[in-house]
GROMACS .gro file of N, CA, C and O in nm:
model
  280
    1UNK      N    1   0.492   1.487   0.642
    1UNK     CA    2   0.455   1.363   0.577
    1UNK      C    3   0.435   1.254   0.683
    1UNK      O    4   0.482   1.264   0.797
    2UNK      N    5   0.358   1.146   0.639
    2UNK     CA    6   0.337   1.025   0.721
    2UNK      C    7   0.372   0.921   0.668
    2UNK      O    8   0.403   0.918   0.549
    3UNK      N    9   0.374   0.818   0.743
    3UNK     CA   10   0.421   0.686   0.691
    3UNK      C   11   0.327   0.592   0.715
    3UNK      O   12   0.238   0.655   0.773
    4UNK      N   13   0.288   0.461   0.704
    4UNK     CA   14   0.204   0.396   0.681
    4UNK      C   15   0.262   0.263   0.624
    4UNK      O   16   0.319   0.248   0.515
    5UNK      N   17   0.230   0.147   0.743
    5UNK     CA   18   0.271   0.018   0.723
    5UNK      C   19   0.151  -0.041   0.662
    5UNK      O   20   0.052  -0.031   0.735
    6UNK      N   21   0.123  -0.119   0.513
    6UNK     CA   22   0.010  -0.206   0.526
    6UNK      C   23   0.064  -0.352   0.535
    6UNK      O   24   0.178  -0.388   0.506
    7UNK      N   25  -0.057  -0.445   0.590
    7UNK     CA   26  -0.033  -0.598   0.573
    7UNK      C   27  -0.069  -0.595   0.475
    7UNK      O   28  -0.153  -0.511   0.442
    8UNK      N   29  -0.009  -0.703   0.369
    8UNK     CA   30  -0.096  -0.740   0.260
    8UNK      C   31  -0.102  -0.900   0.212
    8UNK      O   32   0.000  -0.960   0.176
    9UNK      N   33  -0.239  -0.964   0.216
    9UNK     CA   34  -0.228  -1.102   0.169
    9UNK      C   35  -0.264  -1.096  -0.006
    9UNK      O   36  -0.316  -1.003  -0.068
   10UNK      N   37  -0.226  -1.198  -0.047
   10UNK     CA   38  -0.308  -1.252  -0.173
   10UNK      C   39  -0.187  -1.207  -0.334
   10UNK      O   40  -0.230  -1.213  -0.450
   11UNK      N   41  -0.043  -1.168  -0.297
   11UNK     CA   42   0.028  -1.144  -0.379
   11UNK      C   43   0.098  -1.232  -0.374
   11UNK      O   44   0.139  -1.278  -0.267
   12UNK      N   45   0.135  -1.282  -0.509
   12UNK     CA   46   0.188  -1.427  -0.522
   12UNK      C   47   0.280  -1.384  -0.616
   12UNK      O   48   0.319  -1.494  -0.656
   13UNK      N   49   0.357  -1.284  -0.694
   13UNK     CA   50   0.461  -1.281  -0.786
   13UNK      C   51   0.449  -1.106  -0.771
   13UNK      O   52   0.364  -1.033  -0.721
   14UNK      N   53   0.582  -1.082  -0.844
   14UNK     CA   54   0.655  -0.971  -0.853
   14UNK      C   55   0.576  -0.833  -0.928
   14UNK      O   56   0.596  -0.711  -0.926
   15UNK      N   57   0.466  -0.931  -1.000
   15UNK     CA   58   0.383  -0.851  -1.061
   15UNK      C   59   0.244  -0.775  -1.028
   15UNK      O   60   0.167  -0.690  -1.074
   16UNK      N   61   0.266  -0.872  -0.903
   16UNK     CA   62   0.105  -0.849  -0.790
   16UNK      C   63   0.162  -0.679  -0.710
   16UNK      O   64   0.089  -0.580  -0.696
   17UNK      N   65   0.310  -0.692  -0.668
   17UNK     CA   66   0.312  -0.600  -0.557
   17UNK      C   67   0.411  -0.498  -0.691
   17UNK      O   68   0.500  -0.439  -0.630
   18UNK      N   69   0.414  -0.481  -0.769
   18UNK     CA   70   0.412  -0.404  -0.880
   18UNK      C   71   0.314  -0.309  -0.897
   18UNK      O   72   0.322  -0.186  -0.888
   19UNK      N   73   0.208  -0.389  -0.924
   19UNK     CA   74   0.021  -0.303  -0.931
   19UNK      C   75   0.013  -0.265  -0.824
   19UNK      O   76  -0.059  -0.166  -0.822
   20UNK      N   77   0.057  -0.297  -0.709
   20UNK     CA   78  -0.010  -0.242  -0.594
   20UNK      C   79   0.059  -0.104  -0.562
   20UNK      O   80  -0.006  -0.010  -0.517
   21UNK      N   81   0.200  -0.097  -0.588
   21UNK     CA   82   0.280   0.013  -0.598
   21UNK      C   83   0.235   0.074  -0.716
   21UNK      O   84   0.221   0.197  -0.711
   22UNK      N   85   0.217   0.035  -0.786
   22UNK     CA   86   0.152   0.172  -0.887
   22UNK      C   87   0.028   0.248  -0.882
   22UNK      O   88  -0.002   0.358  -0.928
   23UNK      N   89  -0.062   0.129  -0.789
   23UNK     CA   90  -0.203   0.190  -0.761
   23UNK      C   91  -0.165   0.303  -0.644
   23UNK      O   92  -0.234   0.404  -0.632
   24UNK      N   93  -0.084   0.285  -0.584
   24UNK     CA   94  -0.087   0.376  -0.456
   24UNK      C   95   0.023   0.494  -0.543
   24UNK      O   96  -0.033   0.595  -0.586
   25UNK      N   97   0.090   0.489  -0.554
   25UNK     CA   98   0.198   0.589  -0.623
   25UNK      C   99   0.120   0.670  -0.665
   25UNK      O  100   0.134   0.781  -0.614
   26UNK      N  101  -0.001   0.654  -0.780
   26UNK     CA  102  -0.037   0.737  -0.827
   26UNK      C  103  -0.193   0.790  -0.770
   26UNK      O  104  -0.282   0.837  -0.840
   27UNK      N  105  -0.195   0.771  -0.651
   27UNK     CA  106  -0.310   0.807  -0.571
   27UNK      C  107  -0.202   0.974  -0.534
   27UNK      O  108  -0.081   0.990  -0.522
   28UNK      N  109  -0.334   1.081  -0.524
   28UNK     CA  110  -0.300   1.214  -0.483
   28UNK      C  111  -0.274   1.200  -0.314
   28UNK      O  112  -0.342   1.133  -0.236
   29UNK      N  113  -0.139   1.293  -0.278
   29UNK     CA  114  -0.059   1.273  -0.146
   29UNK      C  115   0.024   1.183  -0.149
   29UNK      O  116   0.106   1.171  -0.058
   30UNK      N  117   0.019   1.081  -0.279
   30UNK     CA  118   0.134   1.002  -0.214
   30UNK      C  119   0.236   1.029  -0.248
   30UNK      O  120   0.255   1.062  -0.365
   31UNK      N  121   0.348   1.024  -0.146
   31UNK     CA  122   0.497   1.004  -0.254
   31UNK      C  123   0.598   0.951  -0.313
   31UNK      O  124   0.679   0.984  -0.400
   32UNK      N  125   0.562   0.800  -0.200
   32UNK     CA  126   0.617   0.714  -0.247
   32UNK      C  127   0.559   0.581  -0.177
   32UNK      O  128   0.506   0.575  -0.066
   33UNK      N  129   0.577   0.498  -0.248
   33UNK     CA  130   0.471   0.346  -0.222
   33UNK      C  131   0.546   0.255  -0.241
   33UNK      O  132   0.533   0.216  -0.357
   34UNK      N  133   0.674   0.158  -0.146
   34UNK     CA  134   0.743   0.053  -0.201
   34UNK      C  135   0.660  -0.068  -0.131
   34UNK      O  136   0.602  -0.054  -0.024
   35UNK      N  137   0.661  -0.207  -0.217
   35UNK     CA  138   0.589  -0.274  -0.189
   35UNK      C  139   0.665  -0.422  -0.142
   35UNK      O  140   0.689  -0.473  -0.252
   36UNK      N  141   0.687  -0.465  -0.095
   36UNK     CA  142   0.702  -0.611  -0.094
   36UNK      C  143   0.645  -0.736  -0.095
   36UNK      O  144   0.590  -0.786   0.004
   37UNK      N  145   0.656  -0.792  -0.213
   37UNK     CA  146   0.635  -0.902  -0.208
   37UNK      C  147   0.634  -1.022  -0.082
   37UNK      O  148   0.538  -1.081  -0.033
   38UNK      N  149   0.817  -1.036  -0.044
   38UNK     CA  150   0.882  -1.103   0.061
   38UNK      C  151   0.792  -1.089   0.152
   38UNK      O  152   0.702  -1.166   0.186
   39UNK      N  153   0.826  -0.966   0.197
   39UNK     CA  154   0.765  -0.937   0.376
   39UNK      C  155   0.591  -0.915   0.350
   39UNK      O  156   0.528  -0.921   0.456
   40UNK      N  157   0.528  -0.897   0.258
   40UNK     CA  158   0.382  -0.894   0.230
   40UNK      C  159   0.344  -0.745   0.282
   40UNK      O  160   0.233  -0.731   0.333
   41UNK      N  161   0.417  -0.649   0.274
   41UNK     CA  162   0.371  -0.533   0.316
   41UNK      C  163   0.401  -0.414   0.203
   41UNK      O  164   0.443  -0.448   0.092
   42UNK      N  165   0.380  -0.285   0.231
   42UNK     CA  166   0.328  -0.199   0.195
   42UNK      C  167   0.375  -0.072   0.238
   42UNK      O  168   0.288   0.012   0.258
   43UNK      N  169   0.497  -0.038   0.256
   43UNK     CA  170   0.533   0.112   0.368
   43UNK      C  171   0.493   0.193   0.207
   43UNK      O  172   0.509   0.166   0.088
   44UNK      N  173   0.426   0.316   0.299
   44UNK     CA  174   0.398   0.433   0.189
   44UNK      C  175   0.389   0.525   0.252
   44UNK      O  176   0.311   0.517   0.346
   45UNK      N  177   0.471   0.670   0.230
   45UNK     CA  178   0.491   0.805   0.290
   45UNK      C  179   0.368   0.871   0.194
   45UNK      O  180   0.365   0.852   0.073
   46UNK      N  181   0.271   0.948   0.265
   46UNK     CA  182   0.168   1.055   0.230
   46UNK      C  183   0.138   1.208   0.316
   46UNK      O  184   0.186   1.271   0.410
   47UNK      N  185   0.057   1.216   0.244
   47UNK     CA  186   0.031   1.344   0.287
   47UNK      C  187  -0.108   1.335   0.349
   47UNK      O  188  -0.214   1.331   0.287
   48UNK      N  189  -0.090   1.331   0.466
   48UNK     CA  190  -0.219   1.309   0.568
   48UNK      C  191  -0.339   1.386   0.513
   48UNK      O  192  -0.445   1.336   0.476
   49UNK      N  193  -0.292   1.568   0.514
   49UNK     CA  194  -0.423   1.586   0.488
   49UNK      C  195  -0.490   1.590   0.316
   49UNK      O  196  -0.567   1.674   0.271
   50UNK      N  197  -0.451   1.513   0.270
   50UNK     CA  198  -0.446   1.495   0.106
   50UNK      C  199  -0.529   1.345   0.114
   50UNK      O  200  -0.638   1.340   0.058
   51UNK      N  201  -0.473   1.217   0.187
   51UNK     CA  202  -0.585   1.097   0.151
   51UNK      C  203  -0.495   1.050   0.315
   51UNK      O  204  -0.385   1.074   0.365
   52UNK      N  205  -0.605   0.979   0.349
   52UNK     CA  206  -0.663   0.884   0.515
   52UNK      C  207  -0.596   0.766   0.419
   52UNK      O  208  -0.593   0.749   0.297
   53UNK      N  209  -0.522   0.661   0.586
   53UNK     CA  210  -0.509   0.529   0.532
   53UNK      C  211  -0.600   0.439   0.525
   53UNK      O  212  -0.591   0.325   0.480
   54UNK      N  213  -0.705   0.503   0.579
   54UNK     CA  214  -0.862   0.466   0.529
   54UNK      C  215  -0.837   0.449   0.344
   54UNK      O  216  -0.804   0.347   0.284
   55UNK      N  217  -0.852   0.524   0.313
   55UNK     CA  218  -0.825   0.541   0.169
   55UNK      C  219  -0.686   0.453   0.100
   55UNK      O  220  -0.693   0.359   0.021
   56UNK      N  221  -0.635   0.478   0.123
   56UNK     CA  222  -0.490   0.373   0.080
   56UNK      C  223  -0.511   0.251   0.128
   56UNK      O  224  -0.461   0.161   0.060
   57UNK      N  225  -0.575   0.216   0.231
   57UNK     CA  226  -0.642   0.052   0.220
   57UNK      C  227  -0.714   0.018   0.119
   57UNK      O  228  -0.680  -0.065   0.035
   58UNK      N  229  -0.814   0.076   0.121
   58UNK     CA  230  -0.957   0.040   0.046
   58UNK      C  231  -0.883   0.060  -0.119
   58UNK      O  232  -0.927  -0.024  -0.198
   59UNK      N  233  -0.795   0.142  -0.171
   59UNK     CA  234  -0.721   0.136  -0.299
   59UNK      C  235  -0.629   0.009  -0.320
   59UNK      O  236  -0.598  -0.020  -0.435
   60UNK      N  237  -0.584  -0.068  -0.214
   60UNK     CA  238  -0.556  -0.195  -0.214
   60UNK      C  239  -0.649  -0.295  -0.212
   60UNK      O  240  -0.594  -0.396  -0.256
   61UNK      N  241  -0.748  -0.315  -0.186
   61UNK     CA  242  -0.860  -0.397  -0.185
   61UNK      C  243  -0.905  -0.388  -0.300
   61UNK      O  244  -0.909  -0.477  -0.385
   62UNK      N  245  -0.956  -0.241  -0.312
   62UNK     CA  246  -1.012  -0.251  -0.525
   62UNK      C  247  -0.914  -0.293  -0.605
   62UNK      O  248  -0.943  -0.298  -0.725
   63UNK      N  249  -0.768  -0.336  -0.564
   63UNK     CA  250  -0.669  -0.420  -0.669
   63UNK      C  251  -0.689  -0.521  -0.655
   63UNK      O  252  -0.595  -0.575  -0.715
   64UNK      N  253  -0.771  -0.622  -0.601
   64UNK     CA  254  -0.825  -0.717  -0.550
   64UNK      C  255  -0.704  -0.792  -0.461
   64UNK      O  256  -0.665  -0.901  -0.503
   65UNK      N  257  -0.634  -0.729  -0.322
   65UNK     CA  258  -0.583  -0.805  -0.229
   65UNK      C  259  -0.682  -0.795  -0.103
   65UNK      O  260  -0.801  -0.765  -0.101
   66UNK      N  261  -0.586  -0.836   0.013
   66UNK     CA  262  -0.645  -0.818   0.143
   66UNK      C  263  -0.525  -0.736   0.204
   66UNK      O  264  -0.403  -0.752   0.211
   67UNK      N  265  -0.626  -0.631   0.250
   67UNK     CA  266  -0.547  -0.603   0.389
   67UNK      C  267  -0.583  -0.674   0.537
   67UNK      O  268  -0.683  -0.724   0.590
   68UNK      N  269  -0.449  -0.651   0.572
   68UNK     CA  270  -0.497  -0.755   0.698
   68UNK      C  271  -0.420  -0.648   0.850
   68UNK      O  272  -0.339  -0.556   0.841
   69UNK      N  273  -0.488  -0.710   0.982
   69UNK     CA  274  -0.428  -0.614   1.060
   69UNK      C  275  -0.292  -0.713   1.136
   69UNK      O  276  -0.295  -0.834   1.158
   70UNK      N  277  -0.187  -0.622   1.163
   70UNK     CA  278  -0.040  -0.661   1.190
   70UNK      C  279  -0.058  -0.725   1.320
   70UNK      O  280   0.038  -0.772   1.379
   0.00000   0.00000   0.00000
């Protein structure tokens, strides 16, 4: 398994980084997606050869945030 830090701007309540953990959770390879609000990030363990963090970005962006680089 891999791990995977994202930045994330544009979540403003408990309910923003909620969706964003559910959008990734239920993306195939993942296994787990905790999100924070606080720190504005994103750690998520996957399965490399199952989905690229190419892909787990761009599934944060179609929730309409930003990723940003650290």
């Amino acid at each position: 398994m891999s791990e995977l830090k994202l930045n994330i701007e544009g979540m403003t309540c408990a309910g923003c980084s909620n969706s964003i953990s559910k959008v990734l959770s239920t993306m195939a390879g993942v296994s787990s997606a905790e999100v924070s609000l606080e720190n504005k990030q994103a750690h998520i363990v996957y399965d490399a050869a199952t989905v690229s963090p190419e892909e787990l970005a761009a599934a944060v962006v179609d929730a309409g945030f930003e990723v940003v680089a650290s």
